[in-house]
């Protein structure tokens, strides 16, 4: 099936553009942070230092993040531009499951910002439980519906199948896509809802959809997955949980309602051609995200993002976090 994709311009006017002076301030704090706990990103001591350092981010940035946390707005995405990224970056990794283990300006910056939104989490069964993960194209995985692929990545709620989904997904670009074709796409239920028929809204609010776990995940999930609604919470301002690759409708009406939702998302989606220093934070309750197709080169110059998840309520997942750490089973 082909769906027409209308790209609204990236909401540049709603982006928070960090001034050069603010970028230097953030870089200084991040450089100091890179020395804490030997810069070991996944050490609780490093995270504690990052949490403390996050209170030293420029006040304009802190205010914007606080506002976004209160209300993620009609698009459910916050774009922060001109963040510090390392000047001398190694080649873009090409191996599967690539993660960051040691602190840099960029990993420090994204960790601090996500720590202002909530608590940073990762999943033991995904990318070896690392808190800062790489989003890079991987040779041989072109057609995979994961961030290692390079065919169109379907719109999805991050970890839609999981009971402890992240509330926020942070994606910081450290190397711009040289082809210019790769775009992060986002679409919010707040924009899509008014476009849906009453029938579709009703069906989407019922337990008529199952979402499979990706094969890489074995841990805390429903087995077999039980039927769930796609639209949840307040009828006038729903949350959405759907993955157009792994959520399956259980009957004909449910299928049609999902198609309506897909069309509504396609008609209101935004596309972001992220450049180095751009951070997009997606509110994973309100918005779905995906990526356009692009052609990787695998020569070290490919698009490279860092990804960090955050949740607002750490206590809610305590039973699934052994030892009270950041990694979910
Ligand atoms: O590559 C992108 O822009 C988004 C990838 C994605 O969905 C993710 O890493 O969660
Ligand atoms: Fe994603």
mmCIF file of N, CA, C and O in Angstrom, residues 88-93 172-178 274-277 300-305:
data_model
loop_
_atom_site.group_PDB
_atom_site.id
_atom_site.type_symbol
_atom_site.label_atom_id
_atom_site.label_comp_id
_atom_site.label_asym_id
_atom_site.label_seq_id
_atom_site.Cartn_x
_atom_site.Cartn_y
_atom_site.Cartn_z
ATOM 1 N N UNK A 88 35.895 16.502 16.914
ATOM 2 C CA UNK A 88 36.544 15.371 16.230
ATOM 3 C C UNK A 88 35.765 14.100 16.567
ATOM 4 O O UNK A 88 35.927 13.534 17.644
ATOM 5 N N UNK A 89 34.938 13.701 15.630
ATOM 6 C CA UNK A 89 34.069 12.559 15.833
ATOM 7 C C UNK A 89 34.689 11.351 15.119
ATOM 8 O O UNK A 89 35.162 11.483 13.999
ATOM 9 N N UNK A 90 34.688 10.167 15.762
ATOM 10 C CA UNK A 90 35.172 8.997 15.026
ATOM 11 C C UNK A 90 34.222 8.666 13.879
ATOM 12 O O UNK A 90 33.165 9.282 13.741
ATOM 13 N N UNK A 91 34.605 7.701 13.074
ATOM 14 C CA UNK A 91 33.741 7.260 11.970
ATOM 15 C C UNK A 91 32.415 6.763 12.533
ATOM 16 O O UNK A 91 32.380 6.188 13.619
ATOM 17 N N UNK A 92 31.345 6.986 11.806
ATOM 18 C CA UNK A 92 30.032 6.467 12.212
ATOM 19 C C UNK A 92 30.118 4.946 12.324
ATOM 20 O O UNK A 92 30.556 4.288 11.376
ATOM 21 N N UNK A 93 29.718 4.395 13.476
ATOM 22 C CA UNK A 93 29.807 2.935 13.632
ATOM 23 C C UNK A 93 28.913 2.210 12.624
ATOM 24 O O UNK A 93 27.905 2.762 12.183
ATOM 25 N N UNK A 172 19.571 12.855 19.503
ATOM 26 C CA UNK A 172 20.530 13.949 19.252
ATOM 27 C C UNK A 172 21.391 13.596 18.052
ATOM 28 O O UNK A 172 22.086 12.565 18.052
ATOM 29 N N UNK A 173 21.357 14.449 17.046
ATOM 30 C CA UNK A 173 22.162 14.195 15.849
ATOM 31 C C UNK A 173 23.602 14.654 16.091
ATOM 32 O O UNK A 173 23.836 15.802 16.469
ATOM 33 N N UNK A 174 24.553 13.739 15.909
ATOM 34 C CA UNK A 174 25.962 14.128 16.026
ATOM 35 C C UNK A 174 26.651 14.168 14.658
ATOM 36 O O UNK A 174 27.685 14.797 14.506
ATOM 37 N N UNK A 175 26.075 13.468 13.688
ATOM 38 C CA UNK A 175 26.589 13.592 12.313
ATOM 39 C C UNK A 175 25.394 13.674 11.346
ATOM 40 O O UNK A 175 24.542 12.788 11.323
ATOM 41 N N UNK A 176 25.395 14.752 10.569
ATOM 42 C CA UNK A 176 24.317 15.009 9.607
ATOM 43 C C UNK A 176 24.331 13.958 8.501
ATOM 44 O O UNK A 176 25.415 13.561 8.042
ATOM 45 N N UNK A 177 23.150 13.531 8.074
ATOM 46 C CA UNK A 177 23.067 12.587 6.966
ATOM 47 C C UNK A 177 23.645 13.230 5.704
ATOM 48 O O UNK A 177 23.134 14.252 5.247
ATOM 49 N N UNK A 178 24.704 12.654 5.125
ATOM 50 C CA UNK A 178 25.328 13.290 3.958
ATOM 51 C C UNK A 178 24.415 13.285 2.727
ATOM 52 O O UNK A 178 24.588 14.121 1.837
ATOM 53 N N UNK A 274 17.473 16.317 10.642
ATOM 54 C CA UNK A 274 18.316 16.718 11.772
ATOM 55 C C UNK A 274 19.744 16.971 11.301
ATOM 56 O O UNK A 274 20.289 16.202 10.507
ATOM 57 N N UNK A 275 20.336 18.045 11.796
ATOM 58 C CA UNK A 275 21.750 18.283 11.510
ATOM 59 C C UNK A 275 22.515 18.215 12.833
ATOM 60 O O UNK A 275 21.909 18.275 13.913
ATOM 61 N N UNK A 276 23.811 18.060 12.750
ATOM 62 C CA UNK A 276 24.629 17.868 13.952
ATOM 63 C C UNK A 276 24.342 18.982 14.958
ATOM 64 O O UNK A 276 24.373 20.164 14.611
ATOM 65 N N UNK A 277 24.016 18.575 16.202
ATOM 66 C CA UNK A 277 23.687 19.547 17.241
ATOM 67 C C UNK A 277 22.196 19.726 17.452
ATOM 68 O O UNK A 277 21.777 20.433 18.364
ATOM 69 N N UNK A 300 31.742 5.438 7.109
ATOM 70 C CA UNK A 300 32.094 6.262 8.262
ATOM 71 C C UNK A 300 31.468 7.641 8.252
ATOM 72 O O UNK A 300 31.594 8.383 9.232
ATOM 73 N N UNK A 301 30.781 8.016 7.147
ATOM 74 C CA UNK A 301 30.214 9.370 7.062
ATOM 75 C C UNK A 301 28.691 9.381 7.234
ATOM 76 O O UNK A 301 28.053 10.421 7.079
ATOM 77 N N UNK A 302 28.102 8.208 7.515
ATOM 78 C CA UNK A 302 26.633 8.129 7.596
ATOM 79 C C UNK A 302 26.066 8.893 8.788
ATOM 80 O O UNK A 302 26.757 9.168 9.778
ATOM 81 N N UNK A 303 24.775 9.176 8.666
ATOM 82 C CA UNK A 303 23.994 9.811 9.735
ATOM 83 C C UNK A 303 24.186 9.066 11.055
ATOM 84 O O UNK A 303 24.180 7.831 11.085
ATOM 85 N N UNK A 304 24.338 9.852 12.128
ATOM 86 C CA UNK A 304 24.586 9.243 13.440
ATOM 87 C C UNK A 304 23.828 10.032 14.493
ATOM 88 O O UNK A 304 24.034 11.241 14.636
ATOM 89 N N UNK A 305 22.932 9.347 15.189
ATOM 90 C CA UNK A 305 22.204 9.956 16.303
ATOM 91 C C UNK A 305 22.558 9.227 17.596
ATOM 92 O O UNK A 305 22.912 8.051 17.568
#
